[in-house]
Short mmCIF file of C-alpha atoms and ligand atoms in Angstrom, two decimals:
data_model
loop_
_atom_site.label_atom_id
_atom_site.label_comp_id
_atom_site.label_asym_id
_atom_site.label_seq_id
_atom_site.Cartn_x
_atom_site.Cartn_y
_atom_site.Cartn_z
CA MET F 512 28.99 -4.15 25.76
CA ALA F 513 25.97 -2.14 24.99
CA ARG F 514 26.87 0.20 22.23
CA THR F 515 26.21 4.09 22.87
CA ALA F 516 26.48 6.85 20.38
CA THR F 517 27.84 10.59 21.54
CA LEU F 518 26.16 13.64 20.95
CA THR F 519 28.48 16.83 21.62
CA PHE F 520 26.43 20.01 22.40
CA GLU F 521 27.41 23.36 23.92
CA GLY F 522 30.57 21.48 25.51
CA LYS F 523 28.35 18.76 27.20
CA LYS F 524 28.98 15.04 26.06
CA ILE F 525 25.30 13.08 26.01
CA GLU F 526 25.05 9.21 25.42
CA PHE F 527 22.23 7.72 23.62
CA PRO F 528 21.71 3.60 23.45
CA VAL F 529 22.24 2.30 20.05
CA ILE F 530 19.34 -0.24 19.21
CA GLU F 531 20.49 -2.98 16.59
CA GLY F 532 17.93 -4.95 14.78
CA SER F 533 17.85 -8.51 13.89
CA GLU F 534 19.36 -7.93 10.21
CA GLY F 535 22.19 -5.47 11.98
CA GLU F 536 20.52 -2.61 11.11
CA LEU F 537 21.52 0.10 13.78
CA GLY F 538 19.22 3.14 15.45
CA MET F 539 20.17 5.82 18.00
CA ASP F 540 17.45 5.59 20.47
CA ILE F 541 16.86 9.35 21.13
CA SER F 542 13.78 9.42 22.78
CA LYS F 543 15.23 11.18 26.10
CA LEU F 544 16.84 13.53 23.66
CA ARG F 545 14.60 16.60 24.57
CA ALA F 546 14.70 15.85 28.16
CA GLN F 547 18.24 15.68 28.31
CA THR F 548 19.47 18.19 26.04
CA GLY F 549 16.58 20.28 25.22
CA LEU F 550 16.71 19.73 21.62
CA ILE F 551 14.69 18.16 18.98
CA THR F 552 15.69 16.85 15.72
CA LEU F 553 14.45 18.19 12.48
CA ASP F 554 13.94 15.39 9.86
CA PRO F 555 11.55 16.74 7.02
CA ALA F 556 9.80 13.56 5.10
CA TYR F 557 11.23 11.18 7.73
CA GLY F 558 14.33 9.96 5.95
CA ASN F 559 16.36 8.94 9.18
CA THR F 560 13.89 8.40 11.46
CA GLY F 561 12.46 5.27 12.62
CA ALA F 562 9.27 5.73 14.44
CA CYS F 563 9.05 2.04 15.82
CA THR F 564 10.65 -1.42 16.03
CA SER F 565 8.94 -3.97 14.12
CA ALA F 566 9.17 -7.84 13.33
CA ILE F 567 6.84 -7.97 10.22
CA THR F 568 8.71 -7.02 7.19
CA PHE F 569 12.58 -6.37 6.29
CA ILE F 570 13.45 -4.19 3.33
CA ASP F 571 17.61 -3.72 2.49
CA GLY F 572 16.95 -1.18 0.02
CA GLU F 573 20.46 -1.13 -1.26
CA LYS F 574 20.80 -4.91 -1.93
CA GLY F 575 17.08 -4.92 -2.75
CA ILE F 576 15.97 -7.35 -0.35
CA LEU F 577 12.12 -7.54 0.64
CA ARG F 578 11.07 -10.27 3.09
CA TYR F 579 7.74 -10.84 5.02
CA ARG F 580 8.40 -12.25 8.56
CA GLY F 581 11.61 -13.24 7.00
CA VAL F 582 10.35 -15.28 4.17
CA PRO F 583 12.02 -13.97 0.87
CA ILE F 584 9.06 -11.95 -1.37
CA GLU F 585 10.65 -14.02 -4.38
CA GLN F 586 9.77 -17.33 -2.69
CA LEU F 587 6.22 -16.25 -1.40
CA ALA F 588 5.38 -15.06 -5.10
CA GLU F 589 6.37 -18.39 -6.44
CA LYS F 590 4.99 -20.67 -4.00
CA SER F 591 2.27 -18.95 -1.77
CA ASN F 592 -0.87 -17.13 -2.51
CA PHE F 593 -2.49 -13.80 -1.18
CA ILE F 594 -4.33 -15.15 1.70
CA GLU F 595 -1.64 -17.43 2.80
CA THR F 596 0.66 -14.47 2.88
CA ALA F 597 -1.77 -12.12 4.61
CA PHE F 598 -2.10 -14.65 7.56
CA LEU F 599 2.00 -14.94 7.51
CA LEU F 600 1.84 -11.24 7.62
CA ILE F 601 -0.47 -10.75 10.67
CA PHE F 602 0.26 -13.56 12.62
CA GLY F 603 3.74 -13.98 12.22
CA HIS F 604 3.91 -17.63 10.86
CA LEU F 605 2.42 -19.95 7.69
CA PRO F 606 -0.72 -21.34 8.69
CA ASN F 607 -0.91 -24.80 9.53
CA GLN F 608 -3.70 -26.95 7.64
CA GLU F 609 -6.15 -26.08 10.40
CA GLU F 610 -5.57 -22.34 10.96
CA ALA F 611 -5.75 -21.82 6.94
CA LEU F 612 -9.01 -23.89 6.95
CA ARG F 613 -10.36 -21.60 9.76
CA PHE F 614 -9.08 -18.21 8.27
CA ARG F 615 -10.46 -19.27 4.71
CA ARG F 616 -13.87 -19.98 6.33
CA ARG F 617 -13.92 -16.34 8.58
CA LEU F 618 -13.36 -14.44 5.12
CA THR F 619 -16.19 -16.40 3.16
CA ASP F 620 -18.15 -15.64 6.48
CA ASN F 621 -17.23 -12.09 6.41
CA ALA F 622 -17.68 -11.78 2.63
CA HIS F 623 -21.35 -10.05 2.91
CA LEU F 624 -22.08 -6.59 2.92
CA HIS F 625 -25.39 -5.73 5.31
CA GLU F 626 -28.26 -4.78 2.86
CA ASP F 627 -28.71 -1.47 4.72
CA PHE F 628 -24.78 -0.78 4.56
CA LYS F 629 -25.18 -1.36 0.44
CA HIS F 630 -27.64 1.74 0.43
CA HIS F 631 -24.45 3.88 1.27
CA PHE F 632 -23.26 3.42 -2.35
CA GLN F 633 -26.27 5.22 -3.91
CA GLY F 634 -25.32 8.24 -2.44
CA PHE F 635 -22.02 8.75 -4.44
CA PRO F 636 -22.08 10.36 -7.81
CA THR F 637 -21.49 7.89 -10.69
CA ASP F 638 -18.40 9.72 -11.40
CA ALA F 639 -16.94 9.54 -7.90
CA PRO F 640 -13.48 8.44 -7.62
CA PRO F 641 -13.05 4.81 -6.18
CA MET F 642 -10.32 5.51 -3.56
CA ALA F 643 -12.91 8.02 -2.04
CA ILE F 644 -15.81 5.48 -1.97
CA LEU F 645 -13.41 2.69 -0.70
CA SER F 646 -12.27 4.89 2.21
CA ALA F 647 -15.71 6.47 3.09
CA MET F 648 -17.37 3.05 3.22
CA ILE F 649 -14.44 1.44 5.52
CA ASN F 650 -14.78 3.91 8.21
CA THR F 651 -18.95 3.30 7.48
CA LEU F 652 -18.18 -0.46 8.52
CA ALA F 653 -17.64 1.11 12.01
CA CYS F 654 -21.25 1.80 12.01
CA PHE F 655 -22.40 -1.66 11.38
CA GLU F 656 -19.64 -3.88 13.17
CA HIS F 657 -19.43 -2.46 16.65
CA LYS F 658 -18.25 -5.54 18.11
CA PHE F 659 -14.76 -5.04 16.23
CA LEU F 660 -14.40 -1.27 17.62
CA LYS F 661 -12.81 -2.67 20.75
CA ILE F 662 -10.91 -5.73 19.66
CA GLY F 663 -10.09 -7.98 22.63
CA ASP F 664 -8.49 -11.48 22.18
CA ASN F 665 -6.87 -13.40 19.47
CA GLU F 666 -9.92 -14.61 18.38
CA SER F 667 -11.75 -11.63 17.82
CA PHE F 668 -8.93 -10.01 16.08
CA GLU F 669 -8.47 -12.78 13.70
CA GLU F 670 -12.46 -12.31 13.08
CA ALA F 671 -11.86 -8.79 12.55
CA ALA F 672 -8.59 -9.04 10.27
CA ALA F 673 -10.86 -11.82 8.33
CA SER F 674 -13.84 -9.41 8.12
CA LEU F 675 -11.77 -6.39 6.82
CA ILE F 676 -9.80 -8.38 3.99
CA SER F 677 -13.10 -9.97 2.73
CA LYS F 678 -15.32 -6.99 2.81
CA VAL F 679 -12.72 -4.37 1.16
CA ARG F 680 -12.77 -7.03 -1.79
CA THR F 681 -16.93 -6.76 -1.72
CA ILE F 682 -16.89 -2.78 -1.42
CA ALA F 683 -14.10 -2.54 -4.03
CA ALA F 684 -16.22 -4.77 -6.47
CA TYR F 685 -19.32 -2.90 -5.47
CA THR F 686 -17.85 0.31 -6.09
CA TYR F 687 -17.01 -0.51 -9.54
CA ARG F 688 -20.38 -1.97 -10.24
CA LYS F 689 -21.97 1.36 -8.52
CA SER F 690 -19.64 3.64 -11.28
CA ARG F 691 -20.75 1.21 -14.28
CA GLY F 692 -24.52 1.29 -12.99
CA LEU F 693 -24.61 -2.48 -12.91
CA PRO F 694 -26.42 -4.62 -10.11
CA TYR F 695 -24.34 -5.78 -7.06
CA VAL F 696 -23.24 -9.43 -7.54
CA TYR F 697 -23.24 -11.36 -4.03
CA PRO F 698 -19.64 -13.15 -3.04
CA ASP F 699 -19.83 -16.61 -3.73
CA PRO F 700 -19.16 -18.94 -0.75
CA ASN F 701 -17.56 -21.62 -3.35
CA ARG F 702 -14.84 -19.54 -5.04
CA ARG F 703 -11.62 -18.56 -3.62
CA TYR F 704 -10.44 -14.90 -2.95
CA VAL F 705 -9.43 -13.64 -5.92
CA SER F 706 -11.69 -15.64 -8.27
CA ASN F 707 -14.84 -14.18 -6.01
CA PHE F 708 -13.58 -10.98 -6.40
CA LEU F 709 -13.64 -11.37 -10.46
CA HIS F 710 -16.94 -12.78 -9.95
CA MET F 711 -18.31 -9.84 -8.00
CA MET F 712 -16.36 -7.50 -10.48
CA PHE F 713 -17.59 -8.85 -13.69
CA SER F 714 -20.32 -11.74 -13.29
CA ARG F 715 -23.71 -10.66 -14.45
CA PRO F 716 -27.17 -11.91 -13.23
CA TYR F 717 -27.87 -15.31 -14.92
CA GLN F 718 -24.45 -14.93 -16.62
CA ASP F 719 -21.68 -15.94 -14.59
CA TYR F 720 -18.13 -14.83 -15.16
CA HIS F 721 -15.59 -17.41 -15.93
CA VAL F 722 -12.72 -17.15 -14.11
CA ASP F 723 -9.40 -17.92 -15.76
CA GLU F 724 -7.19 -19.85 -13.98
CA ASP F 725 -4.10 -17.91 -15.09
CA VAL F 726 -5.64 -14.46 -14.79
CA GLU F 727 -6.56 -15.41 -11.08
CA ASP F 728 -2.79 -16.35 -10.35
CA ALA F 729 -1.78 -13.27 -12.10
CA LEU F 730 -3.97 -11.07 -9.45
CA ASN F 731 -2.85 -13.07 -6.62
CA MET F 732 0.87 -12.35 -7.28
CA VAL F 733 -0.28 -8.53 -7.73
CA LEU F 734 -2.13 -8.58 -4.41
CA LEU F 735 1.00 -10.70 -2.68
CA LEU F 736 3.49 -8.23 -3.63
CA HIS F 737 1.79 -5.24 -2.55
CA ALA F 738 0.91 -6.84 0.93
CA ASP F 739 3.38 -5.02 3.05
CA HIS F 740 6.17 -2.64 2.92
CA GLU F 741 6.89 -1.59 6.38
CA GLN F 742 7.08 2.31 7.38
CA ASN F 743 5.79 3.72 4.04
CA CYS F 744 3.29 6.77 4.14
CA SER F 745 -0.20 4.96 4.28
CA THR F 746 1.17 2.55 6.63
CA SER F 747 2.65 5.01 8.46
CA THR F 748 -0.92 6.66 8.87
CA VAL F 749 -2.38 3.98 10.06
CA ARG F 750 -0.07 3.68 12.92
CA MET F 751 -0.25 7.42 13.44
CA VAL F 752 -4.11 7.18 13.39
CA GLY F 753 -4.06 3.87 15.56
CA SER F 754 -2.19 5.26 17.72
CA ALA F 755 -4.36 7.60 19.32
CA ASP F 756 -6.54 4.15 19.94
CA ALA F 757 -8.65 4.87 16.82
CA SER F 758 -10.38 1.75 15.64
CA LEU F 759 -8.66 -1.00 13.16
CA TYR F 760 -11.60 0.47 10.83
CA SER F 761 -11.01 4.37 10.96
CA SER F 762 -6.96 3.52 10.91
CA ALA F 763 -7.29 1.51 7.55
CA ALA F 764 -9.65 3.86 6.27
CA ALA F 765 -6.90 6.76 6.66
CA GLY F 766 -4.28 4.41 5.11
CA VAL F 767 -6.58 4.22 1.88
CA CYS F 768 -6.31 7.95 1.94
CA ALA F 769 -2.89 8.33 2.14
CA LEU F 770 -2.46 5.48 -0.50
CA TRP F 771 -4.55 7.34 -2.96
CA GLY F 772 -1.67 10.02 -3.58
CA LYS F 773 0.04 10.07 -6.70
CA LEU F 774 3.41 9.62 -5.12
CA HIS F 775 2.27 6.52 -3.50
CA GLY F 776 -0.40 3.79 -4.64
CA GLY F 777 -1.66 6.59 -7.24
CA ALA F 778 1.37 5.89 -9.08
CA ASN F 779 0.15 2.91 -10.60
CA VAL F 780 -2.58 4.75 -12.58
CA GLU F 781 -0.73 7.66 -13.42
CA VAL F 782 2.47 5.04 -14.81
CA LEU F 783 -0.43 3.63 -17.43
CA GLU F 784 -1.45 7.43 -18.23
CA MET F 785 1.98 8.22 -19.07
CA LEU F 786 2.70 5.42 -21.22
CA GLU F 787 -0.78 6.07 -22.99
CA LYS F 788 0.46 9.66 -23.24
CA ILE F 789 3.95 8.70 -24.65
CA GLN F 790 2.03 6.34 -27.20
CA THR F 791 -0.79 8.76 -28.21
CA SER F 792 1.52 11.70 -28.55
CA GLY F 793 3.84 9.99 -30.80
CA MET F 794 6.71 11.38 -28.43
CA SER F 795 10.04 9.59 -28.52
CA ILE F 796 11.25 8.21 -25.45
CA GLU F 797 14.20 10.35 -25.79
CA ASP F 798 12.23 13.59 -25.93
CA PHE F 799 9.85 12.16 -22.96
CA LEU F 800 13.12 11.86 -20.69
CA LYS F 801 14.39 15.13 -21.72
CA ARG F 802 11.19 16.70 -20.16
CA VAL F 803 11.63 14.28 -17.06
CA LYS F 804 15.12 15.58 -16.65
CA ASP F 805 14.05 19.55 -16.91
CA LYS F 806 11.77 18.53 -14.23
CA SER F 807 8.38 19.35 -16.54
CA GLU F 808 7.44 15.68 -15.70
CA LEU F 809 8.43 12.92 -13.08
CA LEU F 810 8.73 9.31 -14.45
CA MET F 811 5.99 7.60 -13.05
CA GLY F 812 6.79 4.47 -11.49
CA PHE F 813 10.35 5.29 -10.89
CA GLY F 814 12.24 5.89 -7.98
CA HIS F 815 12.14 5.19 -4.13
CA ARG F 816 12.70 6.61 -0.73
CA VAL F 817 14.24 3.15 0.40
CA TYR F 818 15.11 0.76 -2.69
CA LYS F 819 18.71 2.56 -4.12
CA ASN F 820 19.48 -0.35 -6.18
CA PHE F 821 16.36 -2.15 -7.58
CA ASP F 822 12.64 -2.93 -6.31
CA PRO F 823 12.45 -6.62 -6.06
CA ARG F 824 8.69 -6.41 -6.57
CA ALA F 825 9.37 -4.99 -9.63
CA LYS F 826 11.88 -7.24 -10.95
CA ILE F 827 9.16 -9.90 -10.17
CA LEU F 828 6.26 -7.93 -12.05
CA LYS F 829 8.66 -7.44 -15.12
CA ALA F 830 9.41 -10.88 -15.56
CA ALA F 831 6.04 -12.10 -14.96
CA CYS F 832 4.49 -9.47 -17.47
CA ASP F 833 5.30 -11.57 -20.56
CA LYS F 834 4.42 -14.50 -19.04
CA VAL F 835 1.13 -13.51 -18.04
CA LEU F 836 0.47 -11.63 -21.29
CA ALA F 837 1.02 -14.72 -23.17
CA LYS F 838 -0.96 -16.78 -21.17
CA ILE F 839 -4.03 -14.64 -21.59
CA GLY F 840 -3.19 -14.36 -25.38
CA ILE F 841 -2.01 -10.88 -25.41
CA LYS F 842 0.83 -11.06 -28.30
CA ASN F 843 1.96 -7.63 -28.48
CA GLU F 844 1.16 -5.12 -26.00
CA PRO F 845 2.54 -1.58 -27.04
CA MET F 846 2.29 -0.03 -23.30
CA LEU F 847 4.81 -2.78 -22.24
CA ASP F 848 6.99 -2.09 -25.06
CA ILE F 849 7.14 1.53 -24.21
CA ALA F 850 7.69 0.60 -20.71
CA ARG F 851 10.59 -1.42 -21.48
CA ARG F 852 12.14 1.09 -23.98
CA LEU F 853 11.91 4.05 -21.09
CA GLU F 854 13.22 1.67 -18.29
CA GLU F 855 16.53 0.69 -20.87
CA ALA F 856 16.73 4.15 -21.99
CA ALA F 857 16.43 5.66 -18.35
CA LEU F 858 18.83 3.07 -16.80
CA LYS F 859 21.57 4.29 -19.10
CA ASP F 860 20.96 8.02 -18.46
CA SER F 861 23.24 9.53 -15.66
CA TYR F 862 20.33 11.53 -14.53
CA PHE F 863 18.68 8.06 -13.10
CA VAL F 864 22.01 6.24 -12.63
CA ASP F 865 23.26 9.40 -10.25
CA ARG F 866 20.23 9.67 -8.58
CA LYS F 867 19.59 5.86 -8.08
CA LEU F 868 16.23 5.70 -9.52
CA TYR F 869 14.98 2.29 -10.67
CA PRO F 870 11.86 0.92 -11.52
CA ASN F 871 9.22 0.58 -8.69
CA VAL F 872 6.30 -2.02 -8.34
CA ASP F 873 4.07 0.56 -9.89
CA PHE F 874 5.87 0.61 -13.18
CA TYR F 875 4.63 -2.87 -14.33
CA SER F 876 1.88 -3.66 -12.30
CA GLY F 877 -0.60 -1.34 -14.16
CA ILE F 878 0.36 -3.29 -17.52
CA ILE F 879 -0.61 -6.65 -15.94
CA MET F 880 -3.99 -5.21 -14.22
CA LYS F 881 -4.89 -4.16 -17.68
CA ALA F 882 -4.20 -7.09 -19.20
CA ILE F 883 -6.44 -9.00 -16.84
CA GLY F 884 -9.31 -6.63 -17.40
CA ILE F 885 -8.96 -4.43 -14.25
CA PRO F 886 -10.32 -0.57 -15.10
CA LEU F 887 -7.71 1.94 -15.00
CA ASN F 888 -9.54 3.94 -12.32
CA MET F 889 -9.74 0.51 -10.05
CA PHE F 890 -5.64 0.38 -10.22
CA THR F 891 -4.79 2.15 -6.63
CA VAL F 892 -7.93 0.36 -5.19
CA MET F 893 -6.35 -3.10 -6.17
CA PHE F 894 -3.36 -1.72 -4.09
CA ALA F 895 -5.50 -0.95 -1.27
CA ILE F 896 -6.73 -4.50 -1.25
CA GLY F 897 -3.17 -5.73 -1.29
CA ARG F 898 -2.13 -3.63 1.48
CA MET F 899 -4.95 -4.34 3.79
CA PRO F 900 -2.97 -6.96 5.53
CA GLY F 901 -0.06 -5.18 5.70
CA TRP F 902 -2.02 -2.32 7.76
CA ILE F 903 -3.77 -5.11 9.74
CA ALA F 904 -0.55 -6.62 10.64
CA GLN F 905 0.95 -3.44 11.61
CA TRP F 906 -1.99 -1.84 13.69
CA ARG F 907 -2.21 -5.31 15.54
CA GLU F 908 1.73 -5.10 16.48
CA GLN F 909 1.38 -1.34 17.61
CA HIS F 910 -1.70 -2.48 19.88
CA ALA F 911 0.23 -5.38 21.28
CA ASP F 912 3.29 -3.12 22.12
CA LYS F 913 2.90 -1.81 25.70
CA SER F 914 5.28 0.91 24.96
CA THR F 915 3.20 2.37 22.31
CA ARG F 916 2.16 5.98 23.15
CA ILE F 917 0.04 8.52 20.87
CA ALA F 918 2.30 9.71 18.09
CA ARG F 919 2.68 13.19 18.46
CA PRO F 920 5.98 14.82 16.51
CA ARG F 921 7.13 18.28 17.36
CA GLN F 922 8.07 21.23 15.29
CA ILE F 923 10.55 24.26 15.00
CA TYR F 924 8.51 27.24 15.21
CA THR F 925 9.29 29.91 12.55
CA GLY F 926 6.30 32.29 12.89
CA PRO F 927 6.23 35.68 14.20
CA THR F 928 7.35 35.99 17.96
CA LEU F 929 4.71 37.79 20.33
CA GLN F 930 2.72 40.31 18.94
CA ASP F 931 -0.56 42.37 20.20
CA TYR F 932 -3.81 41.72 18.49
CA VAL F 933 -4.85 44.97 16.30
CA GLU F 934 -8.57 46.23 16.72
CA PRO F 935 -9.79 45.88 13.37
CA ASP F 936 -10.04 49.93 12.61
CA LYS F 937 -6.06 49.91 13.29
CA ARG F 938 -5.16 47.39 10.74
CA ALA F 939 -3.30 48.45 7.40
N1 LIG A 774 11.34 10.91 -12.04
C1 LIG A 774 12.21 12.03 -12.15
N2 LIG A 774 13.06 12.31 -11.08
C2 LIG A 774 12.88 11.95 -9.90
C3 LIG A 774 11.85 10.81 -9.76
C4 LIG A 774 11.01 10.17 -10.95
N3 LIG A 774 10.46 9.45 -10.74
N4 LIG A 774 11.94 10.41 -8.48
C5 LIG A 774 12.74 11.01 -7.92
N5 LIG A 774 13.43 11.99 -8.50
C6 LIG A 774 14.49 13.22 -8.52
C7 LIG A 774 13.97 13.91 -7.72
O1 LIG A 774 13.38 15.26 -8.39
C8 LIG A 774 15.54 14.50 -7.17
O2 LIG A 774 16.13 15.08 -8.10
P1 LIG A 774 17.39 16.34 -7.60
O3 LIG A 774 18.27 15.83 -6.72
O4 LIG A 774 17.46 17.11 -8.48
O5 LIG A 774 16.41 17.40 -6.50
C9 LIG A 774 16.01 13.18 -6.85
O6 LIG A 774 15.61 12.20 -7.79
C10 LIG A 774 15.86 12.49 -5.46
O7 LIG A 774 14.30 12.27 -5.16
P2 LIG A 774 13.69 12.69 -3.83
O8 LIG A 774 12.37 13.70 -4.11
O9 LIG A 774 14.53 12.96 -2.95
O10 LIG A 774 12.92 11.13 -3.55
P3 LIG A 774 12.17 10.68 -2.47
O11 LIG A 774 12.61 9.79 -1.84
O12 LIG A 774 11.64 11.77 -1.97
O13 LIG A 774 10.61 10.14 -3.62
C11 LIG A 774 9.25 9.05 -4.66
C12 LIG A 774 10.39 8.77 -3.47
C13 LIG A 774 8.79 7.66 -4.94
C14 LIG A 774 8.10 9.66 -3.84
C15 LIG A 774 9.72 9.73 -5.78
O14 LIG A 774 10.70 8.81 -6.73
C16 LIG A 774 8.64 9.53 -6.79
O15 LIG A 774 8.27 10.76 -6.89
N6 LIG A 774 8.46 8.79 -7.87
C17 LIG A 774 7.21 8.40 -8.89
C18 LIG A 774 5.98 8.21 -8.51
C19 LIG A 774 6.12 6.91 -7.83
O16 LIG A 774 6.49 6.10 -8.92
N7 LIG A 774 5.75 6.41 -6.83
C20 LIG A 774 5.58 5.28 -6.43
C21 LIG A 774 6.50 4.48 -5.21
S1 LIG A 774 6.49 2.75 -5.22
C22 LIG A 774 5.10 2.57 -4.49
C23 LIG A 774 4.58 3.28 -3.26
O17 LIG A 774 5.34 3.06 -2.28
O18 LIG A 774 3.29 3.75 -3.40
#
């Protein structure tokens, strides 16, 4: 029998259908709430609001579970790579050989930026924040790829997805080159996705950067772990913009803007700055945590809206840190030591235990990125490259859903009630 939830309001009982997800998650369908009761819900920051159904990513925050299309993140981190995982997220299954080959070819064919597009980089000051450039340039892509503004069949969607995943990497690398006053390096069709990114970042004319396989693997894993995270702030932004039937480009550009925030993707920069501050100031871990507990600081890289046990991505990255650093030949990374001591102290402290605050994905990702030579101001850009497949998958799912309507939350108005306009000479 279909389950319902009953709401009693002013003596009247109203029944609402209860929707059950494939993992047993329950939600009350209140889409008829206002029509039937005159009420709306008030849920600031949407902590209790499901804005859509989705078959892409499953999270159980209490148990620390994260799965892409049902596949545990731990298995993907061990066996897959970023591009295969991107395909899985967007198209719902792991690619067979032919699909994998076709998708890779599309990525390679779409790696180049139009020569005229490149001139846009010149307009930015050298010290422009890379996330601002990234978002502007993704929007600018719409001027060069008209054919993808209206996406029709699966074929053209795959082409558009490949173009965006490939070009976001080229744009990111060029953003860095611009900030250093270095010449742009063209994508190399013979390199894999991550290796090509490192090549465009660090090669110099007539002096190819040697891509260490361990570095490539580590970056692949970092990108893969960031690839989707259901209805987080930036993904909800992508869906919000997409619901107006805005293009994939403008929706993704909006996602970049949301991700930039320091409570979201920008946290990876803040974590490293925090560790550096603790190191250079000579402050003890205890003194720093005291400041956090009296709310003068946030412990960056800690806490999550959904994970109330542990963030499985942080667990993988923590374990990977030692391995990656050892492989790259870094014996003692002081930041890693501070991070470990911070985590250990916080996890014993009732302030963090009572609030269920655990390290999140950003706590250890910065240490790995720093070790493999990614500059600090590019950390959040790396998160954006990683999250692009998730945004594309969510945008696609939203557009395939016939019940999608423009997203339009309501409000409870708390301003003045009706009052007359006051002539300028009569104002106090
Ligand atoms: N340091 C200190 N106190 C914290 C922290 C933190 N990092 N996070 C939450 N709290 C406290 C918060 O002050 C509140 O305390 P009280 O009950 O005394 O008012 C309590 O814990 C509950 O927190 P909340 O503000 O209700 O949590 P939220 O779900 O609204 O926020 C968050 C989630 C991730 C924005 C927050 O934990 C935070 O600001 N963390 C630091 C930034 C960060 O690492 N962000 C990356 C998130 S993971 C990657 C991503 O999604 O981008």
